PDB file of C-alpha atoms in Angstrom:
ATOM      1  CA  UNK A   1      82.661  20.808  33.280  1.00 35.00           C
ATOM      2  CA  UNK A   2      84.414  17.517  32.208  1.00 37.00           C
ATOM      3  CA  UNK A   3      82.107  15.033  30.539  1.00 35.00           C
ATOM      4  CA  UNK A   4      83.105  12.445  32.978  1.00 38.00           C
ATOM      5  CA  UNK A   5      81.441  14.100  35.925  1.00 40.00           C
ATOM      6  CA  UNK A   6      78.261  16.165  36.437  1.00 38.00           C
ATOM      7  CA  UNK A   7      76.538  18.145  39.069  1.00 38.00           C
ATOM      8  CA  UNK A   8      72.905  17.152  39.214  1.00 36.00           C
ATOM      9  CA  UNK A   9      71.891  20.004  41.500  1.00 34.00           C
ATOM     10  CA  UNK A  10      69.795  21.703  38.911  1.00 33.00           C
ATOM     11  CA  UNK A  11      67.882  18.431  38.301  1.00 36.00           C
ATOM     12  CA  UNK A  12      67.248  17.842  41.951  1.00 37.00           C
ATOM     13  CA  UNK A  13      63.503  17.515  42.671  1.00 43.00           C
ATOM     14  CA  UNK A  14      61.727  19.577  45.183  1.00 59.00           C
ATOM     15  CA  UNK A  15      62.212  18.200  48.675  1.00 75.00           C
ATOM     16  CA  UNK A  16      59.047  19.409  50.034  1.00 77.00           C
ATOM     17  CA  UNK A  17      57.103  16.185  49.438  1.00 85.00           C
ATOM     18  CA  UNK A  18      59.806  14.233  51.359  1.00 93.00           C
ATOM     19  CA  UNK A  19      59.073  16.283  54.484  1.00 90.00           C
ATOM     20  CA  UNK A  20      56.375  15.116  56.895  1.00 91.00           C
ATOM     21  CA  UNK A  21      53.226  17.134  56.662  1.00 91.00           C
ATOM     22  CA  UNK A  22      51.228  16.017  59.812  1.00 91.00           C
ATOM     23  CA  UNK A  23      48.353  18.271  58.762  1.00 91.00           C
ATOM     24  CA  UNK A  24      47.750  16.049  55.695  1.00 93.00           C
ATOM     25  CA  UNK A  25      48.048  12.803  57.497  1.00 94.00           C
ATOM     26  CA  UNK A  26      45.755  10.906  59.812  1.00 93.00           C
ATOM     27  CA  UNK A  27      48.395  10.098  62.643  1.00 93.00           C
ATOM     28  CA  UNK A  28      49.764   6.982  60.978  1.00 93.00           C
ATOM     29  CA  UNK A  29      53.061   7.045  62.812  1.00 93.00           C
ATOM     30  CA  UNK A  30      51.252   7.167  66.072  1.00 94.00           C
ATOM     31  CA  UNK A  31      49.125   4.019  65.243  1.00 92.00           C
ATOM     32  CA  UNK A  32      50.859   1.716  62.649  1.00 92.00           C
ATOM     33  CA  UNK A  33      54.250   1.110  64.439  1.00 91.00           C
ATOM     34  CA  UNK A  34      54.883  -0.877  67.563  1.00 92.00           C
ATOM     35  CA  UNK A  35      57.226   0.382  70.360  1.00 89.00           C
ATOM     36  CA  UNK A  36      58.321  -1.041  73.524  1.00 92.00           C
ATOM     37  CA  UNK A  37      58.874   0.507  76.968  1.00 91.00           C
ATOM     38  CA  UNK A  38      62.579   1.792  76.975  1.00 89.00           C
ATOM     39  CA  UNK A  39      64.677   4.904  77.117  1.00 86.00           C
ATOM     40  CA  UNK A  40      62.929   5.962  74.002  1.00 87.00           C
ATOM     41  CA  UNK A  41      59.273   5.239  74.908  1.00 92.00           C
ATOM     42  CA  UNK A  42      57.518   5.387  78.181  1.00 91.00           C
ATOM     43  CA  UNK A  43      55.083   2.587  77.402  1.00 91.00           C
ATOM     44  CA  UNK A  44      54.469  -0.553  75.322  1.00 93.00           C
ATOM     45  CA  UNK A  45      52.366  -0.156  72.185  1.00 92.00           C
ATOM     46  CA  UNK A  46      51.488  -2.968  69.856  1.00 93.00           C
ATOM     47  CA  UNK A  47      51.377  -2.340  66.064  1.00 93.00           C
ATOM     48  CA  UNK A  48      48.095  -1.070  64.831  1.00 90.00           C
ATOM     49  CA  UNK A  49      46.937   0.316  68.302  1.00 92.00           C
ATOM     50  CA  UNK A  50      46.716   4.158  68.608  1.00 91.00           C
ATOM     51  CA  UNK A  51      49.098   5.706  71.097  1.00 94.00           C
ATOM     52  CA  UNK A  52      47.009   6.867  74.109  1.00 93.00           C
ATOM     53  CA  UNK A  53      48.418  10.339  73.517  1.00 93.00           C
ATOM     54  CA  UNK A  54      46.892  10.655  70.125  1.00 92.00           C
ATOM     55  CA  UNK A  55      43.747  12.840  70.021  1.00 91.00           C
ATOM     56  CA  UNK A  56      40.628  12.376  67.740  1.00 89.00           C
ATOM     57  CA  UNK A  57      42.023  15.140  65.584  1.00 89.00           C
ATOM     58  CA  UNK A  58      45.078  12.901  64.915  1.00 89.00           C
ATOM     59  CA  UNK A  59      47.364  15.149  66.900  1.00 90.00           C
ATOM     60  CA  UNK A  60      49.712  14.348  69.665  1.00 91.00           C
ATOM     61  CA  UNK A  61      48.397  15.670  72.927  1.00 90.00           C
ATOM     62  CA  UNK A  62      51.848  15.927  74.481  1.00 88.00           C
ATOM     63  CA  UNK A  63      53.834  16.998  71.375  1.00 88.00           C
ATOM     64  CA  UNK A  64      55.576  19.855  73.165  1.00 86.00           C
ATOM     65  CA  UNK A  65      56.522  17.730  76.162  1.00 89.00           C
ATOM     66  CA  UNK A  66      57.585  14.451  74.513  1.00 89.00           C
ATOM     67  CA  UNK A  67      61.083  14.333  75.860  1.00 87.00           C
ATOM     68  CA  UNK A  68      60.002  15.346  79.305  1.00 89.00           C
ATOM     69  CA  UNK A  69      57.254  12.739  79.311  1.00 90.00           C
ATOM     70  CA  UNK A  70      59.462   9.931  78.254  1.00 90.00           C
ATOM     71  CA  UNK A  71      58.943   9.722  74.437  1.00 91.00           C
ATOM     72  CA  UNK A  72      62.144  10.968  72.922  1.00 87.00           C
ATOM     73  CA  UNK A  73      61.872   8.251  70.317  1.00 89.00           C
ATOM     74  CA  UNK A  74      58.848  10.001  68.911  1.00 91.00           C
ATOM     75  CA  UNK A  75      60.882  13.257  68.405  1.00 86.00           C
ATOM     76  CA  UNK A  76      63.318  11.578  66.124  1.00 86.00           C
ATOM     77  CA  UNK A  77      61.039   9.623  63.983  1.00 89.00           C
ATOM     78  CA  UNK A  78      60.572  10.891  60.480  1.00 92.00           C
ATOM     79  CA  UNK A  79      58.272   9.269  57.833  1.00 95.00           C
ATOM     80  CA  UNK A  80      59.997  11.302  54.900  1.00 95.00           C
ATOM     81  CA  UNK A  81      56.519  12.352  53.779  1.00 95.00           C
ATOM     82  CA  UNK A  82      55.031   8.783  53.580  1.00 95.00           C
ATOM     83  CA  UNK A  83      52.308   9.631  55.989  1.00 95.00           C
ATOM     84  CA  UNK A  84      50.698  12.126  53.676  1.00 95.00           C
ATOM     85  CA  UNK A  85      51.423   9.981  50.553  1.00 96.00           C
ATOM     86  CA  UNK A  86      49.579   7.189  52.075  1.00 96.00           C
ATOM     87  CA  UNK A  87      46.660   9.300  53.438  1.00 95.00           C
ATOM     88  CA  UNK A  88      46.151  11.627  50.384  1.00 95.00           C
ATOM     89  CA  UNK A  89      47.216   9.657  47.377  1.00 95.00           C
ATOM     90  CA  UNK A  90      47.223   5.889  48.123  1.00 96.00           C
ATOM     91  CA  UNK A  91      43.917   6.020  50.042  1.00 95.00           C
ATOM     92  CA  UNK A  92      42.414   9.208  48.518  1.00 94.00           C
ATOM     93  CA  UNK A  93      42.056  11.084  51.720  1.00 92.00           C
ATOM     94  CA  UNK A  94      40.297   8.389  53.645  1.00 90.00           C
ATOM     95  CA  UNK A  95      40.436   8.256  57.464  1.00 91.00           C
ATOM     96  CA  UNK A  96      41.073   5.057  59.194  1.00 90.00           C
ATOM     97  CA  UNK A  97      38.958   5.995  62.026  1.00 87.00           C
ATOM     98  CA  UNK A  98      36.012   6.602  59.707  1.00 85.00           C
ATOM     99  CA  UNK A  99      36.702   3.574  57.507  1.00 84.00           C
ATOM    100  CA  UNK A 100      37.916   0.886  59.979  1.00 86.00           C
ATOM    101  CA  UNK A 101      37.619  -1.877  57.368  1.00 88.00           C
ATOM    102  CA  UNK A 102      40.649  -0.113  55.647  1.00 90.00           C
ATOM    103  CA  UNK A 103      42.814   0.595  58.811  1.00 93.00           C
ATOM    104  CA  UNK A 104      44.824  -2.671  58.633  1.00 94.00           C
ATOM    105  CA  UNK A 105      45.731  -2.348  54.968  1.00 96.00           C
ATOM    106  CA  UNK A 106      46.454   1.338  55.466  1.00 96.00           C
ATOM    107  CA  UNK A 107      48.852   0.660  58.272  1.00 96.00           C
ATOM    108  CA  UNK A 108      50.623  -2.106  56.334  1.00 96.00           C
ATOM    109  CA  UNK A 109      50.860   0.202  53.334  1.00 97.00           C
ATOM    110  CA  UNK A 110      52.547   2.949  55.581  1.00 97.00           C
ATOM    111  CA  UNK A 111      55.151   0.311  56.578  1.00 96.00           C
ATOM    112  CA  UNK A 112      56.044  -0.212  52.960  1.00 97.00           C
ATOM    113  CA  UNK A 113      55.757   3.466  51.905  1.00 97.00           C
ATOM    114  CA  UNK A 114      58.065   4.830  54.631  1.00 97.00           C
ATOM    115  CA  UNK A 115      61.246   2.926  53.499  1.00 97.00           C
ATOM    116  CA  UNK A 116      60.513   3.892  49.845  1.00 97.00           C
ATOM    117  CA  UNK A 117      60.251   7.497  50.775  1.00 97.00           C
ATOM    118  CA  UNK A 118      63.476   7.221  52.891  1.00 97.00           C
ATOM    119  CA  UNK A 119      65.195   5.930  49.666  1.00 97.00           C
ATOM    120  CA  UNK A 120      63.761   8.912  47.704  1.00 97.00           C
ATOM    121  CA  UNK A 121      65.322  11.283  50.256  1.00 96.00           C
ATOM    122  CA  UNK A 122      68.733   9.648  49.848  1.00 97.00           C
ATOM    123  CA  UNK A 123      68.552   9.470  46.240  1.00 97.00           C
ATOM    124  CA  UNK A 124      67.616  13.217  45.985  1.00 96.00           C
ATOM    125  CA  UNK A 125      70.605  14.050  48.213  1.00 95.00           C
ATOM    126  CA  UNK A 126      72.962  11.852  45.992  1.00 97.00           C
ATOM    127  CA  UNK A 127      71.708  13.643  42.817  1.00 95.00           C
ATOM    128  CA  UNK A 128      72.904  16.831  44.420  1.00 94.00           C
ATOM    129  CA  UNK A 129      76.454  15.616  44.659  1.00 94.00           C
ATOM    130  CA  UNK A 130      79.081  15.688  41.915  1.00 87.00           C
ATOM    131  CA  UNK A 131      79.273  12.264  40.535  1.00 92.00           C
ATOM    132  CA  UNK A 132      80.466  10.427  37.364  1.00 94.00           C
ATOM    133  CA  UNK A 133      77.895  11.019  34.527  1.00 96.00           C
ATOM    134  CA  UNK A 134      76.913   7.286  34.325  1.00 97.00           C
ATOM    135  CA  UNK A 135      76.385   7.016  38.000  1.00 97.00           C
ATOM    136  CA  UNK A 136      74.385  10.239  37.992  1.00 97.00           C
ATOM    137  CA  UNK A 137      72.159   8.794  35.282  1.00 97.00           C
ATOM    138  CA  UNK A 138      71.719   5.486  37.256  1.00 98.00           C
ATOM    139  CA  UNK A 139      70.729   7.438  40.438  1.00 97.00           C
ATOM    140  CA  UNK A 140      68.297   9.447  38.332  1.00 96.00           C
ATOM    141  CA  UNK A 141      66.804   6.285  36.960  1.00 97.00           C
ATOM    142  CA  UNK A 142      66.563   4.744  40.555  1.00 98.00           C
ATOM    143  CA  UNK A 143      64.843   7.793  41.845  1.00 97.00           C
ATOM    144  CA  UNK A 144      62.263   7.730  39.003  1.00 96.00           C
ATOM    145  CA  UNK A 145      61.655   3.892  39.589  1.00 97.00           C
ATOM    146  CA  UNK A 146      61.221   4.500  43.403  1.00 97.00           C
ATOM    147  CA  UNK A 147      58.868   7.300  42.840  1.00 96.00           C
ATOM    148  CA  UNK A 148      56.830   5.166  40.393  1.00 96.00           C
ATOM    149  CA  UNK A 149      56.605   2.487  43.100  1.00 97.00           C
ATOM    150  CA  UNK A 150      55.309   4.969  45.659  1.00 96.00           C
ATOM    151  CA  UNK A 151      52.344   5.841  43.327  1.00 95.00           C
ATOM    152  CA  UNK A 152      51.082   2.230  43.248  1.00 96.00           C
ATOM    153  CA  UNK A 153      47.805   0.882  44.654  1.00 97.00           C
ATOM    154  CA  UNK A 154      47.824  -0.682  48.142  1.00 97.00           C
ATOM    155  CA  UNK A 155      47.941  -4.271  46.748  1.00 97.00           C
ATOM    156  CA  UNK A 156      50.711  -3.347  44.498  1.00 98.00           C
ATOM    157  CA  UNK A 157      52.744  -1.840  47.389  1.00 98.00           C
ATOM    158  CA  UNK A 158      52.293  -4.674  49.596  1.00 98.00           C
ATOM    159  CA  UNK A 159      53.483  -7.071  47.005  1.00 98.00           C
ATOM    160  CA  UNK A 160      56.746  -5.230  46.715  1.00 97.00           C
ATOM    161  CA  UNK A 161      60.036  -6.664  47.839  1.00 98.00           C
ATOM    162  CA  UNK A 162      61.311  -3.566  49.548  1.00 97.00           C
ATOM    163  CA  UNK A 163      64.521  -5.014  50.993  1.00 97.00           C
ATOM    164  CA  UNK A 164      65.596  -6.179  47.459  1.00 98.00           C
ATOM    165  CA  UNK A 165      64.801  -2.780  46.064  1.00 98.00           C
ATOM    166  CA  UNK A 166      66.545  -1.112  48.963  1.00 97.00           C
ATOM    167  CA  UNK A 167      69.744  -3.349  48.318  1.00 97.00           C
ATOM    168  CA  UNK A 168      69.889  -2.215  44.761  1.00 97.00           C
ATOM    169  CA  UNK A 169      69.599   1.332  45.530  1.00 98.00           C
ATOM    170  CA  UNK A 170      72.049   1.126  48.398  1.00 97.00           C
ATOM    171  CA  UNK A 171      74.691   0.112  45.952  1.00 98.00           C
ATOM    172  CA  UNK A 172      74.268   3.190  43.967  1.00 98.00           C
ATOM    173  CA  UNK A 173      74.158   5.363  47.075  1.00 98.00           C
ATOM    174  CA  UNK A 174      77.397   3.889  48.504  1.00 97.00           C
ATOM    175  CA  UNK A 175      79.041   4.633  45.133  1.00 97.00           C
ATOM    176  CA  UNK A 176      77.789   8.161  45.272  1.00 98.00           C
ATOM    177  CA  UNK A 177      79.196   8.612  48.724  1.00 97.00           C
ATOM    178  CA  UNK A 178      82.532   7.121  47.787  1.00 96.00           C
ATOM    179  CA  UNK A 179      82.793   9.513  44.737  1.00 96.00           C
ATOM    180  CA  UNK A 180      81.954  12.591  46.817  1.00 96.00           C
ATOM    181  CA  UNK A 181      84.470  11.498  49.549  1.00 95.00           C
ATOM    182  CA  UNK A 182      87.247  11.086  46.942  1.00 93.00           C
ATOM    183  CA  UNK A 183      86.524  14.209  44.966  1.00 87.00           C
ATOM    184  CA  UNK A 184      89.525  16.553  45.212  1.00 72.00           C
ATOM    185  CA  UNK A 185      91.241  14.471  47.831  1.00 87.00           C
ATOM    186  CA  UNK A 186      92.119  11.109  49.395  1.00 90.00           C
ATOM    187  CA  UNK A 187      89.118   9.332  51.103  1.00 93.00           C
ATOM    188  CA  UNK A 188      89.152   9.090  54.872  1.00 95.00           C
ATOM    189  CA  UNK A 189      89.109   5.960  57.048  1.00 96.00           C
ATOM    190  CA  UNK A 190      86.573   3.330  56.481  1.00 97.00           C
ATOM    191  CA  UNK A 191      84.311   2.703  59.564  1.00 97.00           C
ATOM    192  CA  UNK A 192      81.265   1.221  57.841  1.00 96.00           C
ATOM    193  CA  UNK A 193      79.058  -0.411  60.364  1.00 97.00           C
ATOM    194  CA  UNK A 194      81.661   0.087  63.213  1.00 97.00           C
ATOM    195  CA  UNK A 195      80.537  -0.361  66.762  1.00 97.00           C
ATOM    196  CA  UNK A 196      81.715   2.878  68.287  1.00 97.00           C
ATOM    197  CA  UNK A 197      79.361   2.973  71.324  1.00 96.00           C
ATOM    198  CA  UNK A 198      80.568   5.675  73.687  1.00 96.00           C
ATOM    199  CA  UNK A 199      83.892   6.064  71.876  1.00 97.00           C
ATOM    200  CA  UNK A 200      86.112   8.941  72.587  1.00 97.00           C
ATOM    201  CA  UNK A 201      86.764  10.291  69.050  1.00 98.00           C
ATOM    202  CA  UNK A 202      87.971  13.677  70.128  1.00 96.00           C
ATOM    203  CA  UNK A 203      91.043  14.494  67.948  1.00 92.00           C
ATOM    204  CA  UNK A 204      90.130  11.618  65.443  1.00 96.00           C
ATOM    205  CA  UNK A 205      90.646  12.606  61.854  1.00 96.00           C
ATOM    206  CA  UNK A 206      87.236  11.816  60.405  1.00 97.00           C
ATOM    207  CA  UNK A 207      87.250  14.060  57.308  1.00 96.00           C
ATOM    208  CA  UNK A 208      86.067  12.129  54.278  1.00 96.00           C
ATOM    209  CA  UNK A 209      85.419   9.065  56.474  1.00 97.00           C
ATOM    210  CA  UNK A 210      82.989   6.416  55.632  1.00 98.00           C
ATOM    211  CA  UNK A 211      80.543   6.018  58.566  1.00 98.00           C
ATOM    212  CA  UNK A 212      77.672   4.445  56.805  1.00 97.00           C
ATOM    213  CA  UNK A 213      75.643   2.545  59.494  1.00 97.00           C
ATOM    214  CA  UNK A 214      78.220   3.146  62.091  1.00 98.00           C
ATOM    215  CA  UNK A 215      76.886   2.795  65.683  1.00 98.00           C
ATOM    216  CA  UNK A 216      77.905   6.161  67.344  1.00 98.00           C
ATOM    217  CA  UNK A 217      75.559   5.943  70.226  1.00 96.00           C
ATOM    218  CA  UNK A 218      76.910   8.174  73.010  1.00 97.00           C
ATOM    219  CA  UNK A 219      80.146   8.677  71.180  1.00 98.00           C
ATOM    220  CA  UNK A 220      82.206  11.864  72.043  1.00 98.00           C
ATOM    221  CA  UNK A 221      82.657  13.838  68.842  1.00 98.00           C
ATOM    222  CA  UNK A 222      83.270  17.038  70.422  1.00 97.00           C
ATOM    223  CA  UNK A 223      85.230  19.423  68.172  1.00 97.00           C
ATOM    224  CA  UNK A 224      85.595  16.746  65.306  1.00 98.00           C
ATOM    225  CA  UNK A 225      85.624  17.841  61.730  1.00 97.00           C
ATOM    226  CA  UNK A 226      83.176  15.523  59.667  1.00 97.00           C
ATOM    227  CA  UNK A 227      83.671  17.316  56.297  1.00 96.00           C
ATOM    228  CA  UNK A 228      82.557  15.019  53.554  1.00 96.00           C
ATOM    229  CA  UNK A 229      81.937  12.233  55.988  1.00 97.00           C
ATOM    230  CA  UNK A 230      79.315   9.842  54.835  1.00 98.00           C
ATOM    231  CA  UNK A 231      76.701   9.444  57.626  1.00 98.00           C
ATOM    232  CA  UNK A 232      74.224   7.287  55.814  1.00 97.00           C
ATOM    233  CA  UNK A 233      72.297   5.544  58.636  1.00 96.00           C
ATOM    234  CA  UNK A 234      74.843   6.351  61.313  1.00 97.00           C
ATOM    235  CA  UNK A 235      73.189   6.088  64.701  1.00 97.00           C
ATOM    236  CA  UNK A 236      73.885   9.308  66.575  1.00 97.00           C
ATOM    237  CA  UNK A 237      71.660   8.787  69.587  1.00 95.00           C
ATOM    238  CA  UNK A 238      73.134  10.610  72.475  1.00 94.00           C
ATOM    239  CA  UNK A 239      76.346  11.399  70.492  1.00 97.00           C
ATOM    240  CA  UNK A 240      78.073  14.575  71.758  1.00 97.00           C
ATOM    241  CA  UNK A 241      78.437  16.885  68.787  1.00 98.00           C
ATOM    242  CA  UNK A 242      79.335  20.024  70.740  1.00 97.00           C
ATOM    243  CA  UNK A 243      81.677  22.043  68.645  1.00 96.00           C
ATOM    244  CA  UNK A 244      81.785  19.510  65.837  1.00 98.00           C
ATOM    245  CA  UNK A 245      81.729  20.595  62.170  1.00 98.00           C
ATOM    246  CA  UNK A 246      79.015  18.746  60.287  1.00 98.00           C
ATOM    247  CA  UNK A 247      78.414  21.584  57.647  1.00 97.00           C
ATOM    248  CA  UNK A 248      79.900  19.414  54.897  1.00 96.00           C
ATOM    249  CA  UNK A 249      78.681  16.151  55.939  1.00 97.00           C
ATOM    250  CA  UNK A 250      77.164  13.661  53.415  1.00 97.00           C
ATOM    251  CA  UNK A 251      73.553  12.304  53.862  1.00 97.00           C
ATOM    252  CA  UNK A 252      73.016  13.801  57.216  1.00 97.00           C
ATOM    253  CA  UNK A 253      69.403  13.888  58.116  1.00 95.00           C
ATOM    254  CA  UNK A 254      67.450  16.003  60.586  1.00 95.00           C
ATOM    255  CA  UNK A 255      66.421  12.990  62.768  1.00 94.00           C
ATOM    256  CA  UNK A 256      70.074  12.208  63.468  1.00 97.00           C
ATOM    257  CA  UNK A 257      70.667  15.521  64.781  1.00 96.00           C
ATOM    258  CA  UNK A 258      67.484  15.415  66.894  1.00 95.00           C
ATOM    259  CA  UNK A 259      68.816  12.278  68.520  1.00 95.00           C
ATOM    260  CA  UNK A 260      72.161  13.748  69.303  1.00 96.00           C
ATOM    261  CA  UNK A 261      73.565  16.630  71.541  1.00 95.00           C
ATOM    262  CA  UNK A 262      75.031  19.735  70.330  1.00 96.00           C
ATOM    263  CA  UNK A 263      75.561  23.435  71.142  1.00 95.00           C
ATOM    264  CA  UNK A 264      75.774  26.804  69.338  1.00 94.00           C
ATOM    265  CA  UNK A 265      79.223  25.965  67.856  1.00 95.00           C
ATOM    266  CA  UNK A 266      78.053  22.749  66.205  1.00 97.00           C
ATOM    267  CA  UNK A 267      78.473  23.448  62.402  1.00 97.00           C
ATOM    268  CA  UNK A 268      75.337  22.351  60.491  1.00 97.00           C
ATOM    269  CA  UNK A 269      74.360  22.277  56.759  1.00 95.00           C
ATOM    270  CA  UNK A 270      72.018  25.250  55.912  1.00 92.00           C
ATOM    271  CA  UNK A 271      69.207  22.994  55.047  1.00 91.00           C
ATOM    272  CA  UNK A 272      68.951  21.530  58.636  1.00 94.00           C
ATOM    273  CA  UNK A 273      67.671  23.101  61.830  1.00 94.00           C
ATOM    274  CA  UNK A 274      69.555  23.231  65.159  1.00 95.00           C
ATOM    275  CA  UNK A 275      67.382  21.037  67.559  1.00 93.00           C
ATOM    276  CA  UNK A 276      65.550  23.000  70.283  1.00 90.00           C
ATOM    277  CA  UNK A 277      66.931  20.720  72.982  1.00 89.00           C
ATOM    278  CA  UNK A 278      70.573  21.483  72.264  1.00 92.00           C
ATOM    279  CA  UNK A 279      72.262  23.851  74.517  1.00 77.00           C
ATOM    280  CA  UNK A 280      72.645  27.426  73.370  1.00 67.00           C
ATOM    281  CA  UNK A 281      75.865  27.686  75.180  1.00 60.00           C
ATOM    282  CA  UNK A 282      79.238  26.955  73.421  1.00 60.00           C
ATOM    283  CA  UNK A 283      81.521  24.155  74.325  1.00 54.00           C
ATOM    284  CA  UNK A 284      83.327  25.031  77.605  1.00 54.00           C
ATOM    285  CA  UNK A 285      86.409  22.860  78.540  1.00 52.00           C
ATOM    286  CA  UNK A 286      86.470  21.566  82.027  1.00 49.00           C
ATOM    287  CA  UNK A 287      89.601  21.311  83.879  1.00 51.00           C
ATOM    288  CA  UNK A 288      89.979  18.164  85.917  1.00 50.00           C
ATOM    289  CA  UNK A 289      92.272  17.963  88.886  1.00 53.00           C
ATOM    290  CA  UNK A 290      95.420  15.732  88.411  1.00 57.00           C
ATOM    291  CA  UNK A 291      94.964  12.198  89.583  1.00 52.00           C
ATOM    292  CA  UNK A 292      97.263  11.237  92.627  1.00 53.00           C
ATOM    293  CA  UNK A 293     100.195   9.227  91.742  1.00 52.00           C
ATOM    294  CA  UNK A 294      99.750   5.637  91.972  1.00 47.00           C
ATOM    295  CA  UNK A 295      96.011   5.717  91.916  1.00 41.00           C
ATOM    296  CA  UNK A 296      94.779   5.083  88.362  1.00 38.00           C
ATOM    297  CA  UNK A 297      91.366   3.779  89.422  1.00 39.00           C
ATOM    298  CA  UNK A 298      89.910   0.276  89.034  1.00 36.00           C
ATOM    299  CA  UNK A 299      89.435   0.549  85.238  1.00 36.00           C
ATOM    300  CA  UNK A 300      91.671   3.448  84.061  1.00 37.00           C
ATOM    301  CA  UNK A 301      90.513   6.500  82.401  1.00 36.00           C
ATOM    302  CA  UNK A 302      86.905   6.121  81.134  1.00 33.00           C
ATOM    303  CA  UNK A 303      87.562   8.331  78.151  1.00 35.00           C
ATOM    304  CA  UNK A 304      90.473   6.168  76.901  1.00 36.00           C
ATOM    305  CA  UNK A 305      88.231   3.125  77.355  1.00 38.00           C
ATOM    306  CA  UNK A 306      85.596   4.778  75.067  1.00 39.00           C
ATOM    307  CA  UNK A 307      83.139   5.274  77.692  1.00 39.00           C
ATOM    308  CA  UNK A 308      81.750   8.613  79.059  1.00 39.00           C
ATOM    309  CA  UNK A 309      79.924   9.409  82.427  1.00 35.00           C
TER     310      UNK A 309
END
């Protein structure tokens, strides 16, 4: 292997501590955040107030029916293991119900820990990519520093400037994504932060594309090849991924899939699970009758305008 590049796969830390373990948490995600009645949540809930569906055992009483009961937003939330870190490490196993004097600090600490653990997840993914040696070393150093921060005491965590730390790490993550997209070929189109709400992207060449932070809510990506596309922070809520190939996509997280729609033909990385609400049926083309001559409709073809019914 050339000295200018390296594969850090062998040095990638175990990902288990970056997966939510609700059995080792005290329902922090059901108490600490606020949410508003919307398509994602059936009710309003202020920050720090337990969700009425949360039981005394810190378990959701409607977990198996969240989508049907109007709480799809809960199904796509991921703490990246921050819940058990705060519960078991930062607060030594204490329960906010049994120690109400610590509740507010515990909830505020969770709000800091969650983005730090998210950064750890992205850094771990970046370290598994083939990157220039110097960049790989910088990523490893950033991961070690972020892990050190997560081990701090509550007062240390609450004093952190998380946005500033995130900005520094994001520079490295963007460079890692760019290096991976350019490896062995020409980078694809740059759609960073693009507003692609409901866009019809069928047939678009998005291989090696930069889709960091792109708003793909409701976008039609049926059959699209997303090999080496950087999907860091891309909003895929309601996106149609039926028949799409995401097996080689970069920085794709389970929560993004959970928020989208797909089917049995959607290609996924081996480390991710096919969401239970996805259809088991493969994509079936639907023939539409030809439109009568001279009657194009009030607004033209919805697909061409980037909207779907």
